[in-house]
Coordinates of C-alpha atoms and ligand atoms in Angstrom, one line a residue:
Chain K
M7 CA 25.1 28.9 -29.8
T8 CA 23.4 26.7 -28.7
E9 CA 27.2 24.2 -29.7
K10 CA 29.2 26.5 -26.4
K11 CA 25.1 26.0 -23.9
E12 CA 26.3 22.4 -24.9
Q13 CA 29.7 22.8 -24.6
L14 CA 28.9 24.5 -21.1
F15 CA 26.6 21.6 -20.4
Q16 CA 28.9 19.0 -20.8
D17 CA 31.7 20.8 -18.6
K18 CA 29.2 20.4 -15.4
I19 CA 28.5 16.7 -16.0
D20 CA 31.9 15.7 -16.3
A21 CA 32.3 18.0 -13.9
G22 CA 29.8 15.7 -11.2
L23 CA 27.9 18.9 -10.7
K24 CA 23.9 18.7 -11.0
I25 CA 21.4 19.8 -13.7
E26 CA 19.0 20.9 -11.4
P27 CA 16.1 22.3 -12.6
K28 CA 15.8 25.4 -13.8
D29 CA 19.2 25.1 -15.8
W30 CA 19.7 25.3 -19.7
M31 CA 19.8 21.7 -20.4
P32 CA 19.7 20.4 -24.8
D33 CA 15.9 19.2 -26.3
K34 CA 17.7 15.9 -26.2
Y35 CA 18.4 15.3 -22.1
R36 CA 15.9 16.5 -21.3
K37 CA 13.2 14.8 -23.2
H38 CA 15.3 11.2 -22.5
L39 CA 14.5 12.1 -19.4
I40 CA 11.0 12.8 -18.7
R41 CA 11.5 9.3 -20.5
Q42 CA 13.3 7.4 -18.7
I43 CA 11.9 8.9 -15.3
S44 CA 8.4 8.5 -15.6
Q45 CA 9.3 4.5 -17.2
H46 CA 10.3 4.5 -13.7
A47 CA 7.5 6.5 -11.8
H48 CA 5.4 4.5 -13.6
S49 CA 6.4 1.5 -12.4
E50 CA 6.6 1.8 -8.7
I51 CA 3.1 2.1 -9.7
I52 CA 1.5 -0.2 -12.3
G53 CA 4.0 -3.0 -9.1
M54 CA 1.4 -1.7 -6.2
Q55 CA -0.9 -4.2 -7.7
P56 CA 1.2 -7.7 -8.3
E57 CA 1.1 -6.9 -4.8
G58 CA -1.5 -5.6 -3.6
N59 CA -2.8 -8.7 -4.4
W60 CA -2.2 -10.2 -1.6
I61 CA -2.5 -7.8 1.4
T62 CA -6.0 -9.2 2.3
R63 CA -4.7 -12.3 1.7
A64 CA -1.0 -11.6 4.4
P65 CA -1.2 -15.0 6.4
S66 CA -0.2 -12.5 9.4
L67 CA -1.3 -10.1 11.4
R68 CA 3.0 -9.0 11.1
A69 CA 2.7 -10.1 7.2
K70 CA -0.3 -7.9 6.7
M71 CA 1.2 -4.3 8.2
V72 CA 4.7 -4.9 6.2
L73 CA 2.7 -5.5 3.2
I74 CA 1.2 -2.3 3.7
A75 CA 3.6 -0.2 4.3
K76 CA 5.7 -2.0 1.6
V77 CA 2.4 -1.4 -1.0
Q78 CA 3.1 2.3 0.3
D79 CA 6.1 2.7 -0.2
E80 CA 6.3 2.4 -3.6
A81 CA 3.5 4.7 -3.9
G82 CA 5.1 7.3 -2.1
H83 CA 8.3 6.7 -4.6
G84 CA 5.6 7.4 -7.4
L85 CA 5.3 10.6 -6.0
Y86 CA 8.7 12.0 -5.5
L87 CA 10.0 10.5 -9.9
Y88 CA 6.2 12.6 -10.8
S89 CA 7.1 15.6 -8.9
A90 CA 10.6 15.4 -10.1
T91 CA 9.8 14.5 -13.6
E92 CA 7.6 17.4 -13.3
T93 CA 10.2 19.6 -13.1
L94 CA 11.6 19.3 -16.6
G95 CA 7.7 20.4 -17.8
I96 CA 5.4 18.2 -17.8
T97 CA 2.0 17.4 -15.8
R98 CA 1.5 14.5 -13.5
S99 CA -2.2 14.4 -15.8
E100 CA 0.1 14.1 -19.0
L101 CA 2.3 11.7 -17.0
I102 CA -0.9 9.5 -16.2
E103 CA -2.5 9.4 -19.1
Q104 CA 1.0 8.5 -21.2
L105 CA 0.4 5.7 -19.0
Q106 CA -3.2 4.0 -20.0
T107 CA -2.8 4.7 -23.3
G108 CA -0.2 3.2 -24.0
K109 CA 2.8 5.8 -23.9
A110 CA 5.4 5.4 -22.2
K111 CA 6.7 2.0 -20.2
Y112 CA 6.7 0.1 -16.6
S113 CA 9.1 -2.0 -16.1
S114 CA 7.3 -5.2 -17.4
I115 CA 8.5 -7.8 -14.2
F116 CA 5.0 -6.4 -13.7
N117 CA 3.6 -8.2 -15.9
Y118 CA 3.8 -11.7 -14.4
P119 CA 1.2 -13.3 -11.7
T120 CA 2.0 -12.9 -8.1
L121 CA 0.2 -16.8 -7.4
S122 CA 1.0 -17.6 -3.6
W123 CA 2.6 -15.0 -0.7
A124 CA 6.0 -16.9 -1.8
D125 CA 6.1 -14.3 -4.3
M126 CA 5.3 -11.7 -1.8
G127 CA 9.1 -12.8 -0.3
A128 CA 10.4 -13.2 -4.4
I129 CA 9.2 -9.9 -5.7
G130 CA 10.5 -7.8 -2.6
W131 CA 14.3 -10.3 -2.5
L132 CA 14.7 -10.6 -6.5
V133 CA 12.6 -7.7 -7.8
D134 CA 13.7 -5.0 -5.1
G135 CA 16.2 -6.1 -5.0
A136 CA 17.1 -6.6 -8.8
A137 CA 16.7 -2.2 -9.0
I138 CA 17.9 -1.1 -6.2
V139 CA 21.4 -2.6 -8.6
N140 CA 20.0 0.1 -10.6
Q141 CA 18.9 2.5 -9.1
Q142 CA 22.2 2.9 -6.0
S143 CA 24.1 4.3 -9.3
L144 CA 21.4 7.1 -10.3
R145 CA 22.4 8.5 -7.4
R146 CA 24.9 9.7 -8.8
T147 CA 23.0 10.9 -11.6
S148 CA 23.6 14.4 -13.4
Y149 CA 19.9 15.5 -12.8
G150 CA 19.4 16.5 -9.3
P151 CA 15.7 16.2 -8.2
Y152 CA 16.4 12.8 -9.8
S153 CA 19.6 12.2 -7.7
R154 CA 18.1 13.8 -4.9
A155 CA 15.0 11.4 -5.1
M156 CA 17.2 7.7 -5.6
I157 CA 18.8 8.8 -2.4
R158 CA 15.2 8.8 -0.5
I159 CA 14.4 6.0 -3.3
C160 CA 17.4 3.6 -1.9
K161 CA 16.8 3.7 1.7
E162 CA 13.3 2.1 1.7
E163 CA 14.4 -0.2 -1.7
S164 CA 16.8 -2.1 1.4
F165 CA 14.1 -2.6 3.8
H166 CA 11.7 -4.3 1.4
Q167 CA 14.7 -6.7 -0.3
R168 CA 15.6 -7.5 3.1
Q169 CA 11.9 -8.0 4.2
G170 CA 11.5 -9.7 0.8
Y171 CA 14.6 -12.4 2.2
E172 CA 12.7 -12.9 5.3
I173 CA 10.1 -13.6 2.9
M174 CA 11.8 -16.3 1.0
S175 CA 13.9 -17.8 3.8
K176 CA 11.1 -18.8 6.2
M177 CA 9.1 -20.2 3.8
S178 CA 12.0 -22.6 2.1
N179 CA 12.7 -23.2 6.2
G180 CA 9.3 -24.7 6.3
T181 CA 6.6 -26.8 6.0
P182 CA 6.9 -28.5 2.7
E183 CA 4.3 -26.5 1.5
Q184 CA 6.1 -23.8 2.0
Q185 CA 9.6 -25.2 0.2
E186 CA 7.2 -25.5 -2.8
M187 CA 6.2 -22.7 -3.5
A188 CA 9.2 -20.5 -2.4
Q189 CA 10.9 -22.0 -5.1
D190 CA 8.6 -22.4 -8.2
S191 CA 7.9 -18.7 -7.2
L192 CA 11.6 -18.7 -7.6
N193 CA 11.9 -20.1 -10.8
R194 CA 9.2 -18.4 -12.2
W195 CA 10.3 -14.5 -10.9
W196 CA 14.0 -15.2 -11.6
W197 CA 14.2 -15.1 -14.9
P198 CA 12.1 -11.6 -15.6
A199 CA 14.2 -10.8 -12.9
L200 CA 17.2 -10.1 -15.3
M201 CA 14.9 -8.7 -17.9
M202 CA 14.8 -5.5 -16.2
F203 CA 18.7 -5.0 -17.1
G204 CA 16.9 -4.5 -19.8
P205 CA 18.6 -6.2 -23.7
H206 CA 21.6 -6.3 -24.4
D207 CA 25.1 -3.1 -24.3
S208 CA 24.8 -4.2 -28.0
D209 CA 21.0 -4.1 -28.6
S210 CA 20.2 -1.5 -26.0
A211 CA 18.8 1.7 -27.9
H212 CA 19.5 4.8 -24.8
T213 CA 22.4 3.2 -23.8
S214 CA 24.8 6.0 -25.3
N215 CA 23.7 9.5 -24.2
A216 CA 22.7 8.1 -21.4
M217 CA 26.5 7.2 -20.3
K218 CA 28.0 9.9 -21.2
W219 CA 25.4 12.8 -19.6
K220 CA 25.2 10.2 -16.6
I221 CA 21.2 9.4 -16.7
K222 CA 22.9 6.2 -16.6
R223 CA 26.0 5.2 -14.9
G224 CA 26.3 1.4 -16.3
T225 CA 25.9 -0.5 -18.3
N226 CA 22.6 -4.0 -18.3
D227 CA 25.3 -6.4 -18.9
D228 CA 27.6 -5.1 -15.9
L229 CA 24.6 -4.1 -13.8
R230 CA 23.3 -7.9 -14.6
Q231 CA 26.3 -9.6 -13.4
L232 CA 26.2 -7.4 -10.4
F233 CA 22.6 -8.5 -9.5
V234 CA 23.5 -12.4 -10.2
D235 CA 26.5 -12.9 -8.3
R236 CA 24.9 -10.9 -5.5
T237 CA 21.8 -13.5 -5.6
V238 CA 22.9 -16.2 -5.8
K239 CA 25.2 -16.8 -3.1
Q240 CA 21.4 -15.6 -1.2
A241 CA 19.6 -18.4 -3.0
D242 CA 22.1 -20.7 -1.5
L243 CA 22.3 -19.2 1.3
I244 CA 18.2 -20.0 2.2
G245 CA 18.3 -24.1 0.2
L246 CA 17.2 -22.4 -3.2
E247 CA 17.9 -23.7 -6.7
I248 CA 18.8 -20.4 -9.3
P249 CA 16.3 -22.4 -12.4
D250 CA 19.7 -22.2 -14.7
P251 CA 21.8 -25.0 -15.9
D252 CA 23.7 -23.0 -17.1
L253 CA 24.7 -21.0 -13.9
K254 CA 28.0 -22.0 -12.8
W255 CA 31.8 -19.5 -10.8
N256 CA 34.5 -18.9 -13.4
P257 CA 37.5 -18.5 -12.0
E258 CA 39.0 -17.2 -14.5
S259 CA 36.4 -14.2 -14.4
K260 CA 35.0 -14.3 -11.1
H261 CA 31.8 -14.0 -12.1
Y262 CA 28.6 -16.6 -12.4
D263 CA 28.7 -17.4 -15.6
F264 CA 24.7 -17.9 -16.7
G265 CA 22.1 -18.9 -18.7
E266 CA 20.8 -16.7 -22.0
I267 CA 17.5 -15.0 -21.9
D268 CA 14.8 -15.6 -23.8
W269 CA 15.4 -12.0 -24.7
E270 CA 12.0 -13.9 -27.5
E271 CA 9.2 -13.9 -24.8
F272 CA 11.3 -10.1 -23.0
W273 CA 10.3 -8.4 -26.3
E274 CA 6.7 -10.5 -26.4
V275 CA 5.8 -8.4 -22.9
V276 CA 7.8 -5.3 -23.3
N277 CA 4.9 -5.5 -27.0
G278 CA 2.4 -5.7 -23.9
N279 CA 1.6 -9.3 -25.2
G280 CA 2.1 -10.7 -21.1
F281 CA 0.7 -12.0 -18.8
C282 CA -1.5 -9.3 -17.0
N283 CA -0.7 -6.5 -19.6
K284 CA -3.7 -5.2 -19.7
E285 CA -5.4 -5.8 -16.5
R286 CA -2.6 -3.9 -14.6
I287 CA -3.4 -1.1 -17.3
N288 CA -7.0 -1.9 -17.6
N289 CA -7.2 -1.6 -12.9
H290 CA -5.6 1.2 -12.7
T291 CA -8.0 3.1 -15.4
N292 CA -10.9 2.3 -13.7
A293 CA -9.4 3.1 -10.7
H294 CA -8.9 6.5 -11.8
T295 CA -11.9 7.1 -13.7
E296 CA -14.0 5.9 -10.5
G297 CA -12.1 8.5 -8.8
N298 CA -12.8 11.2 -11.2
W299 CA -16.2 12.3 -9.6
V300 CA -13.6 12.8 -6.2
R301 CA -11.1 14.6 -7.8
E302 CA -14.0 17.1 -9.2
A303 CA -15.4 17.5 -5.8
A304 CA -12.2 18.1 -4.9
L305 CA -11.2 20.7 -6.8
A306 CA -14.8 22.3 -7.1
Y307 CA -14.9 22.7 -2.4
A308 CA -11.5 24.3 -3.9
E309 CA -12.5 27.0 -5.3
K310 CA -15.5 27.9 -3.9
T311 CA -13.3 28.5 -0.6
Q312 CA -10.9 30.6 -2.7
N313 CA -13.6 32.6 -4.3
G314 CA -15.4 32.9 -0.8
D315 CA -19.0 31.2 -1.5
L316 CA -18.3 29.9 2.0
K317 CA -17.7 31.0 5.2
Chain R
M27 CA -14.4 -14.7 35.4
A28 CA -13.7 -11.2 35.7
K29 CA -11.2 -12.1 33.8
D30 CA -13.3 -13.3 30.8
S31 CA -14.4 -10.3 30.8
L32 CA -12.2 -8.2 30.3
Y33 CA -10.8 -10.6 27.6
K34 CA -14.4 -10.6 25.8
Y35 CA -14.2 -6.7 26.3
V36 CA -10.1 -5.6 24.8
L37 CA -11.6 -9.2 22.1
A38 CA -14.3 -7.5 21.2
L39 CA -12.7 -4.3 19.9
G40 CA -9.6 -5.1 18.4
D41 CA -12.0 -7.3 16.4
D42 CA -13.7 -3.9 15.8
A43 CA -10.1 -2.1 14.7
L44 CA -8.4 -5.7 12.7
I45 CA -12.4 -5.8 11.0
L46 CA -11.6 -2.1 10.0
G47 CA -8.1 -1.7 8.9
Q48 CA -8.9 -5.5 6.9
R49 CA -12.3 -3.3 5.0
L50 CA -9.5 0.2 4.1
S51 CA -6.8 -2.6 2.9
Q52 CA -9.5 -3.8 0.6
W53 CA -8.4 0.0 -1.9
A54 CA -4.9 -1.0 -1.5
Y55 CA -4.3 1.1 -5.0
R56 CA -7.8 1.7 -6.0
A57 CA -8.2 5.3 -4.2
P58 CA -8.6 8.6 -6.2
F59 CA -5.6 9.7 -6.1
L60 CA -2.3 8.8 -5.6
E61 CA -2.2 10.9 -2.5
E62 CA -5.6 9.6 -1.1
D63 CA -3.8 5.5 -1.3
I64 CA -1.1 6.8 0.5
A65 CA -3.3 7.9 3.3
L66 CA -5.6 5.4 3.0
S67 CA -3.0 2.9 3.6
N68 CA -1.9 4.8 6.8
I69 CA -5.3 4.8 8.1
S70 CA -5.4 0.8 7.5
L71 CA -2.0 0.5 8.8
D72 CA -3.1 2.6 12.0
M73 CA -6.0 0.3 12.9
F74 CA -3.8 -3.1 12.8
G75 CA -1.6 -1.8 14.6
R76 CA -4.5 -0.6 17.4
A77 CA -5.5 -5.0 17.0
N78 CA -2.9 -5.5 17.0
L79 CA -1.4 -4.3 20.1
L80 CA -5.5 -5.4 21.4
L81 CA -5.7 -9.7 20.3
E82 CA -2.2 -9.9 22.0
Y83 CA -3.1 -8.6 24.5
A84 CA -6.4 -9.9 24.8
A85 CA -4.3 -13.5 23.8
T86 CA -2.0 -13.7 27.2
L87 CA -5.8 -13.4 29.0
K88 CA -7.0 -16.5 27.4
G89 CA -3.8 -17.4 28.6
N90 CA -3.1 -21.2 27.4
G91 CA -0.3 -20.4 24.4
I92 CA -2.9 -18.3 21.7
T93 CA -2.0 -16.3 20.3
A94 CA -2.7 -12.3 18.0
D95 CA -3.1 -15.1 15.3
D96 CA -4.8 -16.9 17.2
L97 CA -7.7 -14.7 16.8
A98 CA -7.5 -12.6 14.3
F99 CA -7.7 -15.6 11.7
K100 CA -8.7 -19.2 13.3
R101 CA -12.8 -18.4 14.4
N102 CA -15.9 -17.6 12.4
E103 CA -18.4 -14.8 11.9
R104 CA -20.4 -15.9 14.5
Q105 CA -17.0 -15.9 17.0
F106 CA -16.1 -12.0 16.1
T107 CA -18.1 -10.0 18.5
N108 CA -16.7 -6.2 16.2
R109 CA -20.0 -4.1 15.7
I110 CA -21.5 -3.8 11.8
L111 CA -20.2 -0.7 11.0
F112 CA -17.5 -1.4 11.0
E113 CA -18.0 -4.6 8.4
R114 CA -19.5 -2.6 6.3
P115 CA -17.9 -3.0 2.3
N116 CA -16.2 0.3 1.0
G117 CA -18.6 1.5 -1.0
N118 CA -17.5 4.2 -3.2
F119 CA -15.4 6.5 -1.8
A120 CA -18.0 9.1 -0.3
D121 CA -19.4 5.2 1.8
T122 CA -15.8 4.7 2.9
M123 CA -15.2 8.3 4.0
V124 CA -19.0 8.1 5.9
R125 CA -18.0 5.4 7.7
Q126 CA -14.4 6.0 8.3
F127 CA -16.7 9.8 9.8
F128 CA -18.6 7.8 11.6
L129 CA -16.0 5.5 13.6
D130 CA -13.3 8.3 13.8
A131 CA -16.2 11.0 16.3
F132 CA -17.2 7.6 18.0
Y133 CA -12.8 6.7 18.6
K134 CA -12.1 9.7 19.8
L135 CA -15.3 10.3 22.2
F136 CA -14.3 6.6 23.4
L137 CA -10.7 7.1 23.7
Q138 CA -11.0 9.7 25.2
K139 CA -12.3 8.1 28.1
L140 CA -10.3 4.6 27.8
T141 CA -7.8 6.6 28.0
G142 CA -8.8 7.0 32.6
S143 CA -8.9 3.4 32.4
K144 CA -7.8 1.1 35.5
D145 CA -6.6 -1.2 33.6
E146 CA -2.6 0.3 32.1
Q147 CA -2.5 -1.7 29.8
L148 CA -6.3 -0.5 28.1
S149 CA -4.7 2.3 29.1
A150 CA -1.7 2.5 27.3
I151 CA -3.4 1.6 23.8
A152 CA -6.2 3.9 24.2
Q153 CA -3.0 7.1 25.2
K154 CA -1.6 6.1 21.8
S155 CA -4.1 4.8 19.2
I156 CA -6.0 8.9 20.1
K157 CA -3.1 10.5 18.5
E158 CA -3.7 8.5 15.3
T159 CA -7.5 8.6 15.4
A160 CA -7.0 12.6 15.5
Y161 CA -5.5 13.0 12.5
H162 CA -8.1 10.6 10.8
F163 CA -10.9 12.2 11.5
R164 CA -9.3 16.0 10.6
H165 CA -8.5 13.7 7.2
S166 CA -12.1 12.0 7.0
S167 CA -14.3 14.8 8.4
K168 CA -12.4 17.4 5.6
W169 CA -13.9 15.0 3.0
V170 CA -17.5 14.8 4.1
I171 CA -17.2 18.6 3.6
R172 CA -15.2 18.0 0.6
L173 CA -17.8 16.4 -1.4
G174 CA -20.3 17.8 0.5
V175 CA -20.0 21.2 -0.7
G176 CA -17.8 20.0 -4.1
T177 CA -20.7 19.0 -7.3
A178 CA -24.0 18.7 -7.3
E179 CA -22.6 14.6 -8.3
S180 CA -20.2 14.5 -4.6
H181 CA -23.1 16.0 -3.0
T182 CA -26.1 13.0 -3.7
K183 CA -23.0 10.2 -3.9
V184 CA -22.0 11.7 0.0
Q185 CA -26.0 11.8 1.6
S186 CA -26.6 8.4 0.6
A187 CA -23.9 7.6 1.8
I188 CA -25.3 8.6 5.0
D189 CA -28.6 7.6 4.8
N190 CA -27.3 4.5 4.0
L191 CA -24.3 4.6 7.0
W192 CA -26.8 5.7 10.3
M193 CA -28.6 2.4 10.7
F194 CA -26.0 1.5 11.7
T195 CA -24.4 4.2 14.9
N196 CA -26.1 3.3 17.7
E197 CA -24.8 0.3 17.9
L198 CA -22.0 1.9 19.2
F199 CA -23.6 2.9 22.5
E200 CA -25.3 0.3 22.8
M201 CA -24.2 -1.2 25.7
N202 CA -24.6 -4.8 26.9
E203 CA -24.3 -7.1 29.9
I204 CA -20.1 -6.7 29.6
D205 CA -20.0 -3.2 29.3
N206 CA -21.6 -3.0 32.2
E207 CA -19.5 -5.0 34.1
M208 CA -16.3 -3.4 32.5
L209 CA -18.0 -0.1 33.2
Q210 CA -18.7 -1.2 37.2
Q211 CA -15.2 -1.9 37.3
K212 CA -13.6 0.6 36.0
I213 CA -11.8 -1.1 33.2
G214 CA -15.1 -0.1 30.9
V215 CA -16.2 3.7 29.3
D216 CA -19.7 3.6 29.4
C217 CA -21.0 4.2 25.7
S218 CA -24.5 5.7 26.9
S219 CA -23.1 8.1 27.5
L220 CA -21.1 9.4 24.4
K221 CA -24.5 9.7 22.0
Q222 CA -25.5 13.6 22.8
E223 CA -21.2 15.2 22.8
W224 CA -21.0 12.3 19.1
I225 CA -25.0 13.8 18.4
K226 CA -23.0 17.5 18.4
I227 CA -19.8 17.0 16.9
I228 CA -21.7 15.3 13.7
D229 CA -23.6 18.3 13.1
E230 CA -21.3 20.6 13.1
V231 CA -19.5 18.8 10.6
L232 CA -21.9 17.7 8.3
A233 CA -23.7 21.5 8.9
E234 CA -20.5 22.8 7.4
A235 CA -20.5 20.0 5.0
T236 CA -24.6 21.3 3.7
L237 CA -25.3 17.3 4.3
K238 CA -28.4 16.0 6.4
R239 CA -29.0 14.4 9.4
P240 CA -31.4 11.3 8.6
E241 CA -33.9 11.1 11.0
N242 CA -36.6 8.7 12.3
I243 CA -34.2 5.9 10.8
H244 CA -35.0 2.7 12.5
M245 CA -31.3 1.0 14.0
T246 CA -29.9 -2.4 13.7
T247 CA -27.9 -4.0 15.9
G248 CA -25.8 -7.7 16.5
G249 CA -22.1 -6.7 16.0
R250 CA -21.2 -7.9 19.9
E251 CA -23.3 -11.2 19.7
G252 CA -21.5 -12.3 16.6
I253 CA -24.9 -11.1 14.5
H254 CA -23.4 -9.6 11.4
T255 CA -24.0 -8.6 8.0
E256 CA -23.2 -11.5 5.5
H257 CA -20.6 -9.3 3.7
L258 CA -18.4 -10.6 7.3
G259 CA -17.9 -14.2 5.7
H260 CA -16.9 -12.5 2.6
L261 CA -14.3 -10.8 5.0
L262 CA -12.6 -13.2 6.8
S263 CA -12.8 -16.6 4.0
D264 CA -10.2 -13.8 2.3
M265 CA -8.6 -13.5 5.2
Q266 CA -8.2 -16.0 6.2
Y267 CA -6.7 -18.1 3.8
L268 CA -3.6 -19.0 4.2
Q269 CA -3.6 -19.8 7.8
R270 CA -7.0 -22.5 7.2
A271 CA -5.2 -24.2 4.4
Y272 CA -2.2 -24.8 5.7
P273 CA -2.2 -24.9 9.3
D274 CA 1.2 -26.2 10.0
A275 CA 2.5 -23.2 8.7
K276 CA 4.8 -20.3 10.4
W277 CA 4.0 -17.2 8.1
Ligands
FE2_406 FE1 9.8 1.0 -4.9
FE2_407 FE1 10.2 -1.7 -3.4

């Protein structure tokens, strides 16, 4: 019986149809999706912190408005994605608890500190840029609510990427100090950005089912290569140097070859030993705890209004 | 002379919006829940948008190639003329919401009058801002009611926010020399005439929220003359850091 259902389910996916919340789906598919979408949602939310760190110090009125709007967009992305995850039968408060207890992960990139205004450029350009490469392929993912969320999100991420690149380009054409900040920022964010695509395909635990189910639509290494090819050209254009001595154009493959990622660092950060892991989660937990009384008040008010205790 | 008064008038309105926007932006990612993060950054964005229009206008009145950014990032405490309530620290969520509620109620009345200004730019800015303020007011007044009615804890917190901020409210209705001059020229608003209506709005919301309006509280003033609480200096040093540290840079 289940086998037949599973066959029908797979046929549907193979035919390019979407799976919707009320459709039958294998338990593993559901679990995989909850993990993947919520991890993505948590990344949007924790990602508000490194950029939020510079909102009050943004150097012009325009820069300030652009940055606030960006961080606000990320909050919106978190919301869509939490809603998409909720269609799989888990609540937002459960998801938040998983984040705060470390049961759920988020993108490790956000465990690196933002140390100069140029980092607002680098994050938009590289981090949103890498996210776009990953997410563009997910617009066609098999799960309907996820796919629709990704279509909306991708549009906004493209804005973020351009705005980030604009900051970088302004700074690399600016005063010597600004140029230094821009290069330093690229040096610090380049490798973590490459790590965003995850381990080599040969070392990745979740790839095969995810590809079959069309939850993932490109391999880690392919997507990483696409990102490198794109970004090297953009760096050249504004006179910044990619911090990789092994980087060079390969005329045969028509791609850039690049050096080996420091996988030890990658796993250290994934496992909680990055520069800001504890702080990010503490900040999230503190804000949430400090907000307890507000959420309780809102609930109590809603109940009183419903019960007709109020006029 | 008249132009200088108009400059000072517009600048002061710009300072109000700028400082409140900066305060609200300090909430970034720290709100009680995600929807509220989004709402607070919306309001903050509106205030910066308003500040930008006003400071740009002030900059053109000043001339000499001065920009809105120069006005925002290169003046000191004594040169800022925002009223004190706008600079009050965020405190807890109730403190922020009460500050916002008092100011939204004020803006509602003030902007309505300002739309009739003889100065076309000010009138246009008021027309744009008044729509935003209508939304801000719905948001903040609804929260004052929720917190007032919600739980014993939220009731206590929001009442104490009201009690603590009340002393800064009278300044909203004061008129200095420049205000009077602008009023005479039919450019500015008679703030003193707004107070009764403002109290009425406050009373209505507080009644629904089961909260009390404080009485016999000594009122503080000084913002329009550049006298501030010590909090403003810290807000400015944070906000102005990059412009001050790298005066030759463009961002
Ligand atoms: Fe995002
Ligand atoms: Fe983004």
